[in-house]
Coordinates of C-alpha atoms in Angstrom, one line a residue:
M34 CA 15.6 26.6 -1.4
G35 CA 18.7 25.6 -3.3
R36 CA 19.2 22.6 -5.5
L37 CA 19.6 19.1 -4.4
I38 CA 22.4 17.1 -5.9
V39 CA 22.6 13.3 -5.2
K40 CA 26.2 12.4 -6.1
G41 CA 27.6 9.2 -7.6
G42 CA 25.0 6.6 -6.8
R43 CA 23.7 3.5 -8.7
V44 CA 20.6 5.2 -10.0
V45 CA 17.7 2.9 -10.6
L46 CA 15.9 4.2 -13.7
P47 CA 12.7 2.7 -15.2
H48 CA 14.6 0.4 -17.5
E49 CA 18.2 0.3 -16.3
V50 CA 20.6 1.0 -13.4
I51 CA 23.4 3.5 -14.2
E52 CA 26.1 5.3 -12.3
A53 CA 25.0 8.9 -12.2
D54 CA 24.2 12.1 -10.3
V55 CA 20.7 13.3 -9.9
I56 CA 20.0 17.0 -9.6
A57 CA 16.7 18.4 -8.4
E58 CA 15.4 22.0 -8.4
G59 CA 12.1 23.4 -7.4
G60 CA 11.0 20.1 -6.1
R61 CA 11.4 18.4 -9.5
I62 CA 14.1 16.2 -11.0
A63 CA 16.0 18.6 -13.3
A64 CA 18.5 16.1 -14.8
I65 CA 20.2 12.7 -14.4
G66 CA 23.8 12.3 -15.6
S67 CA 27.4 12.7 -14.8
G68 CA 29.4 15.6 -13.4
F69 CA 26.6 17.5 -11.6
A70 CA 28.4 17.3 -8.3
R71 CA 31.0 19.7 -9.7
M72 CA 28.2 22.2 -10.2
A73 CA 27.4 22.5 -6.5
E74 CA 27.1 26.1 -5.3
A75 CA 26.5 27.7 -2.0
G76 CA 23.0 26.9 -0.8
D77 CA 22.8 23.5 -2.6
T78 CA 22.3 20.3 -0.7
V79 CA 24.6 17.5 -1.7
L80 CA 23.9 13.9 -0.7
D81 CA 26.8 11.5 -1.2
A82 CA 25.5 8.3 -2.7
E83 CA 28.7 6.7 -3.9
G84 CA 28.6 2.9 -3.4
R85 CA 24.9 3.1 -2.7
W86 CA 21.7 2.8 -4.7
V87 CA 19.3 5.7 -5.6
L88 CA 15.8 4.4 -6.0
P89 CA 12.5 6.2 -6.7
G90 CA 10.6 6.8 -3.4
L91 CA 8.4 3.8 -2.7
V92 CA 4.6 4.1 -3.4
D93 CA 2.5 1.9 -1.1
I94 CA -1.1 1.6 -2.1
H95 CA -2.2 -0.9 0.5
C96 CA -1.1 -0.7 4.1
D97 CA -3.4 -0.9 7.2
A98 CA -0.6 -0.4 9.7
I99 CA -1.9 3.0 10.8
E100 CA -4.9 1.1 12.3
K101 CA -2.5 -0.8 14.6
E102 CA -0.5 2.3 15.4
T103 CA -3.7 3.9 16.6
E104 CA -5.2 0.9 18.3
P105 CA -2.4 -1.6 19.0
R106 CA -4.7 -3.7 21.1
P107 CA -8.5 -4.1 21.0
N108 CA -10.2 -1.1 22.6
T109 CA -6.8 0.6 23.4
L110 CA -6.9 3.8 21.4
F111 CA -4.1 6.3 21.4
P112 CA -4.4 9.9 20.3
M113 CA -4.8 9.8 16.6
A114 CA -2.6 12.8 15.8
M115 CA 0.2 11.5 18.0
A116 CA 0.0 8.0 16.5
F117 CA -0.1 9.3 12.9
L118 CA 2.8 11.7 13.2
Q119 CA 5.0 9.2 14.9
F120 CA 4.1 6.6 12.3
E121 CA 4.9 9.0 9.5
K122 CA 8.5 9.1 10.7
K123 CA 8.7 5.4 10.4
L124 CA 7.4 5.5 6.9
A125 CA 10.1 7.9 5.8
G126 CA 12.7 5.7 7.4
H127 CA 11.4 2.7 5.4
G128 CA 11.7 4.7 2.1
I129 CA 8.0 5.1 1.6
T130 CA 7.4 8.5 0.1
T131 CA 3.7 8.0 -1.0
M132 CA 1.4 6.1 1.3
L133 CA -2.3 5.4 0.7
H134 CA -3.4 4.5 4.2
S135 CA -5.8 1.6 4.1
L136 CA -8.8 2.2 6.3
S137 CA -11.6 -0.3 6.5
L138 CA -15.3 0.1 6.7
G139 CA -17.2 -2.8 8.0
V140 CA -14.6 -5.2 9.5
G141 CA -15.0 -5.3 13.2
L142 CA -11.3 -5.4 14.0
S143 CA -9.1 -2.5 14.9
L144 CA -10.1 1.1 14.1
R145 CA -12.9 0.1 11.8
G146 CA -16.0 1.8 13.1
E147 CA -17.4 4.5 10.8
H148 CA -16.7 7.4 13.3
L149 CA -13.1 6.3 13.7
V150 CA -12.5 6.0 10.0
S151 CA -14.1 9.4 9.4
E152 CA -12.0 11.0 12.1
M153 CA -8.8 9.5 10.8
I154 CA -9.5 10.5 7.2
G155 CA -10.2 14.1 8.4
L156 CA -7.0 14.1 10.4
I157 CA -4.9 12.9 7.5
R158 CA -6.4 15.5 5.2
S159 CA -5.8 18.3 7.6
I160 CA -2.2 17.3 8.5
R161 CA -1.1 16.9 5.0
E162 CA -2.3 20.5 4.2
E163 CA -0.3 22.0 7.1
R164 CA 2.9 19.9 7.1
A165 CA 4.0 16.5 6.0
M166 CA 7.2 14.4 5.7
I167 CA 5.8 12.2 2.9
R168 CA 2.8 12.2 0.6
H169 CA -0.4 10.9 2.2
G170 CA -3.5 9.5 0.6
I171 CA -6.5 7.3 1.5
H172 CA -7.3 3.8 0.4
L173 CA -10.9 3.0 1.6
R174 CA -11.5 -0.7 2.0
Y175 CA -15.2 -1.3 1.8
E176 CA -16.7 -4.5 3.2
V177 CA -19.6 -5.4 0.9
S178 CA -21.7 -6.7 3.8
H179 CA -21.5 -3.4 5.7
L180 CA -24.9 -2.2 4.6
T181 CA -24.9 1.0 6.6
G182 CA -21.6 2.3 5.2
L183 CA -22.8 3.2 1.7
P184 CA -23.7 6.8 2.5
L185 CA -20.4 7.5 4.0
A186 CA -18.5 5.8 1.2
R187 CA -20.4 7.9 -1.4
R188 CA -19.8 11.1 0.5
L189 CA -16.1 10.4 0.7
I190 CA -16.1 9.8 -3.0
E191 CA -18.1 12.9 -3.7
E192 CA -15.6 15.0 -1.7
R193 CA -12.7 13.3 -3.4
A194 CA -11.5 12.5 0.1
I195 CA -10.1 9.1 -1.0
D196 CA -7.7 8.1 -3.7
Y197 CA -8.5 4.4 -4.0
L198 CA -11.6 2.3 -3.2
S199 CA -11.5 -1.5 -2.9
L200 CA -14.2 -4.0 -2.2
M201 CA -13.8 -6.8 0.3
D202 CA -15.9 -9.8 1.1
H203 CA -14.7 -11.5 4.3
A204 CA -16.9 -14.4 5.0
P205 CA -16.7 -18.2 5.5
G206 CA -15.9 -20.1 2.3
I207 CA -14.8 -17.0 0.4
G208 CA -11.4 -15.7 -0.6
Q209 CA -8.7 -16.1 2.1
Y210 CA -11.4 -17.9 4.3
R211 CA -12.4 -20.4 1.7
R212 CA -11.0 -23.3 3.8
P213 CA -13.5 -24.8 6.3
G214 CA -13.2 -23.1 9.7
A215 CA -10.7 -20.5 8.6
F216 CA -13.0 -17.6 9.2
Q217 CA -14.1 -18.8 12.6
R218 CA -10.5 -19.4 13.7
Y219 CA -9.4 -15.9 12.6
V220 CA -12.3 -14.2 14.4
M221 CA -11.8 -16.2 17.6
K222 CA -8.1 -15.4 17.6
N223 CA -8.5 -11.6 16.9
Q224 CA -11.7 -10.9 18.9
G225 CA -11.2 -13.3 21.8
V226 CA -14.6 -14.9 21.3
N227 CA -15.7 -18.5 21.9
L228 CA -17.3 -21.0 19.6
E229 CA -20.8 -20.0 20.5
E230 CA -20.1 -16.3 20.0
V231 CA -18.3 -16.8 16.7
A232 CA -21.3 -18.9 15.5
Q233 CA -23.6 -15.9 16.3
I234 CA -21.2 -13.6 14.4
V235 CA -21.2 -15.8 11.3
E236 CA -25.1 -16.1 11.5
E237 CA -25.4 -12.3 11.6
L238 CA -22.9 -11.8 8.8
Q239 CA -24.6 -14.3 6.5
E240 CA -27.9 -12.5 7.1
R241 CA -26.4 -9.2 6.1
R242 CA -24.8 -10.7 3.0
G243 CA -28.2 -11.9 1.9
R244 CA -29.4 -8.3 1.9
I245 CA -26.4 -6.9 -0.2
D246 CA -27.6 -4.6 -3.0
W247 CA -25.1 -5.5 -5.6
H248 CA -26.6 -3.0 -8.1
E249 CA -25.9 -0.2 -5.5
L250 CA -22.4 -1.4 -5.0
R251 CA -21.8 -1.3 -8.8
S252 CA -23.2 2.2 -8.9
L253 CA -20.7 3.2 -6.1
T254 CA -17.7 1.9 -7.9
A255 CA -18.8 3.5 -11.1
Y256 CA -19.2 6.8 -9.3
A257 CA -15.6 6.4 -7.9
R258 CA -14.2 5.8 -11.4
E259 CA -16.1 8.8 -12.7
R260 CA -14.5 10.9 -10.0
G261 CA -11.0 9.7 -11.0
I262 CA -10.7 7.3 -8.0
A263 CA -9.0 3.9 -8.6
V264 CA -11.1 0.8 -7.8
G265 CA -9.7 -2.6 -6.7
S266 CA -10.9 -6.0 -5.7
H267 CA -9.6 -8.0 -2.7
D268 CA -8.8 -11.8 -2.4
D269 CA -10.1 -12.9 -5.8
D270 CA -10.1 -16.7 -5.6
S271 CA -11.1 -17.8 -9.1
R272 CA -11.5 -16.6 -12.7
E273 CA -15.2 -16.1 -11.9
T274 CA -14.5 -13.7 -9.1
V275 CA -12.0 -11.8 -11.3
D276 CA -14.8 -11.4 -13.9
R277 CA -17.1 -10.2 -11.2
S278 CA -14.5 -7.7 -10.0
L279 CA -14.1 -6.4 -13.6
G280 CA -17.9 -5.9 -13.6
F281 CA -17.4 -3.7 -10.6
H282 CA -14.9 -1.5 -12.6
A283 CA -11.9 -2.8 -10.7
G284 CA -8.5 -2.1 -12.3
I285 CA -6.5 -3.7 -9.5
S286 CA -6.7 -7.3 -8.1
E287 CA -5.2 -7.4 -4.6
F288 CA -3.9 -10.7 -3.2
P289 CA -5.4 -13.2 -5.6
L290 CA -5.4 -16.6 -3.9
D291 CA -3.6 -18.7 -6.5
L292 CA -1.4 -18.4 -9.5
D293 CA -4.1 -19.2 -12.0
T294 CA -6.3 -16.5 -10.7
A295 CA -3.4 -14.0 -10.6
R296 CA -2.4 -14.9 -14.2
Y297 CA -6.0 -14.6 -15.4
A298 CA -6.4 -11.1 -13.7
S299 CA -3.2 -10.0 -15.3
D300 CA -4.2 -11.3 -18.7
R301 CA -7.5 -9.3 -18.4
G302 CA -5.5 -6.1 -17.9
M303 CA -5.7 -5.8 -14.1
G304 CA -2.8 -4.7 -12.0
V305 CA -2.1 -7.6 -9.7
C306 CA -0.9 -6.6 -6.3
V307 CA 0.9 -9.0 -3.9
G308 CA 2.2 -8.5 -0.4
A309 CA 5.8 -7.6 0.3
P310 CA 5.7 -9.6 3.6
N311 CA 4.9 -12.7 1.5
V312 CA 8.1 -12.1 -0.5
V313 CA 10.2 -11.5 2.5
R314 CA 8.9 -14.5 4.5
G315 CA 9.1 -16.8 1.5
G316 CA 5.4 -17.4 1.2
S317 CA 1.8 -16.7 2.4
H318 CA 1.1 -17.1 6.1
D319 CA -2.2 -18.6 5.0
G320 CA -0.8 -21.0 2.5
N321 CA -2.1 -19.1 -0.5
L322 CA -0.3 -17.6 -3.5
N323 CA 3.5 -17.3 -3.3
A324 CA 4.1 -13.7 -4.2
A325 CA 7.7 -14.1 -5.5
E326 CA 6.5 -17.0 -7.7
A327 CA 3.7 -14.9 -9.1
V328 CA 6.1 -12.0 -9.9
K329 CA 8.6 -14.3 -11.6
E330 CA 5.8 -15.9 -13.6
G331 CA 4.7 -12.5 -14.8
A332 CA 1.4 -12.8 -13.0
A333 CA 1.9 -9.9 -10.6
G334 CA 3.5 -6.5 -11.0
I335 CA 2.6 -4.5 -7.9
L336 CA 4.1 -4.8 -4.4
C337 CA 2.5 -3.3 -1.3
S338 CA 3.4 -3.6 2.3
D339 CA 0.0 -4.9 3.4
Y340 CA 0.6 -4.7 7.2
H341 CA 4.4 -4.4 7.5
P342 CA 5.9 -1.3 5.9
A343 CA 9.5 -2.4 6.5
S344 CA 9.0 -5.3 4.1
L345 CA 8.5 -3.2 1.0
L346 CA 12.1 -2.2 0.4
Q347 CA 13.4 -5.6 1.6
A348 CA 11.1 -7.3 -0.9
V349 CA 12.6 -5.3 -3.8
F350 CA 16.1 -6.5 -3.0
D351 CA 14.9 -10.0 -2.2
L352 CA 13.4 -10.2 -5.7
E353 CA 16.6 -9.0 -7.2
R354 CA 18.5 -11.7 -5.3
Q355 CA 16.0 -14.2 -6.9
G356 CA 16.8 -13.1 -10.4
V357 CA 14.4 -10.2 -11.0
P358 CA 16.3 -7.2 -12.4
L359 CA 16.6 -4.5 -9.8
E360 CA 14.9 -1.9 -12.0
S361 CA 11.9 -4.2 -12.5
A362 CA 11.6 -5.0 -8.8
A363 CA 11.9 -1.4 -7.9
A364 CA 9.1 -0.5 -10.4
M365 CA 6.8 -2.9 -8.6
A366 CA 7.1 -0.8 -5.5
S367 CA 7.1 2.6 -7.1
L368 CA 6.1 3.2 -10.7
H369 CA 3.5 0.4 -11.1
P370 CA 1.5 1.2 -8.0
A371 CA 1.7 4.9 -8.9
Q372 CA 0.3 4.2 -12.3
A373 CA -2.4 1.9 -10.9
V374 CA -3.9 4.8 -8.8
G375 CA -3.4 7.5 -11.4
R376 CA -0.3 9.1 -10.0
G377 CA 2.3 7.7 -12.5
R378 CA 2.8 11.0 -14.3
D379 CA 4.1 12.7 -11.2
V380 CA 5.7 10.1 -8.9
G381 CA 7.1 6.6 -9.1
S382 CA 10.2 6.9 -11.2
L383 CA 13.4 8.9 -11.5
E384 CA 12.8 10.9 -14.7
P385 CA 13.4 14.6 -15.4
G386 CA 10.2 16.6 -14.8
K387 CA 8.8 14.3 -12.1
A388 CA 8.6 15.0 -8.4
A389 CA 12.0 14.6 -6.8
D390 CA 10.9 11.7 -4.5
L391 CA 13.9 9.4 -4.0
I392 CA 15.7 7.2 -1.5
V393 CA 19.4 6.5 -1.0
V394 CA 19.9 2.9 0.1
R395 CA 22.9 1.1 1.5
K396 CA 23.2 -2.5 2.6
W397 CA 24.3 -4.1 5.8
K398 CA 24.7 -7.9 5.5
D399 CA 22.3 -8.1 2.6
I400 CA 19.7 -6.0 4.4
P401 CA 18.8 -2.8 2.6
L402 CA 18.7 0.3 4.8
V403 CA 17.5 3.7 3.9
A404 CA 20.3 6.3 4.3
A405 CA 18.2 9.2 3.1
T406 CA 14.7 9.9 2.0
V407 CA 13.9 12.9 -0.3
V408 CA 10.4 14.1 -0.9
G409 CA 9.8 17.0 -3.3
G410 CA 13.5 17.7 -3.4
A411 CA 13.7 18.1 0.4
V412 CA 15.7 15.7 2.6
V413 CA 13.0 14.5 5.1
Y414 CA 15.0 11.6 6.7
E415 CA 18.7 10.9 7.0
A416 CA 20.4 8.2 9.0
R417 CA 24.0 7.6 10.1
D418 CA 25.6 4.8 12.0
F419 CA 28.0 4.9 14.8
Q420 CA 30.2 2.4 16.6
G421 CA 29.9 2.4 20.3

């Protein structure tokens, strides 16, 4: 394979944006500077980025959209391989070059039975060995009240089948469901159950929570860290829950509920992750932390797509429009998440020696659109407009 030359773009580096060319060879960035386009030879691939932005490929460490792609409606499963391969094309079009697919153990909504999670993980592992458009990994989201899931979680850690483990505790009065009735309303909406049925669900959940072996969970997260797997918490709602998460070896705090909690987690050295949809929509759909405010206050430094992959690139440019330097906003969706899960030496920024994962971005009426996506020096996605 010849070299790749990206010509004349506004290249977003870790600490600045410059007009430059990028040259990649052997899947790695060889150099960033001026005049490389004149070096093009037969067999080289040249991408014209003049008037466009060249960003590092986006790194998404929390996105559960694959669950909805496979099971868009309750009990309506599509063939997993078909769903995954079609979804992968969308991710490349959104500029996501590394995706940690978030799969949940213990939450009874959408593709969350143990057998389905195991099957999807096995599928992702096999597909990425044979062929892939982007880099795929696994984020295992473990519900602490799912008492029967510990053996599976431990086996996946032992096999290094996952890249990131986070602990969740979805229950009435906790985290995003801390408001009275919030949990019940959510379950009724998503599972189509009535008041009597949701009361039974809550009763069974609370009974299981009373039997949680917190020592065993702490052992699980410690084992994950020993195996080089990142650990995160989910929906921290106070300084006390941040401290508890730190006791579980968490290095990432996902979606803290308010600014004080986010700031405290950041001050304690955790990577604070907020949702790109929150930025794009101008706030939390649940009335919790405003993600853009947290970023501008220095209380959050990681963006993820959560449930909406198209929001990740949009959030980067929305933050720039709100006064965040583009290089800083881009790092929140590339370098910072890569570093948080131990991949920062290889992906997440445009620097010589790193993997040549990058995107060429243009704008249409202030909406950023991916013109080309490059993974390991290969163009895996390219889009052109036409006027009909």
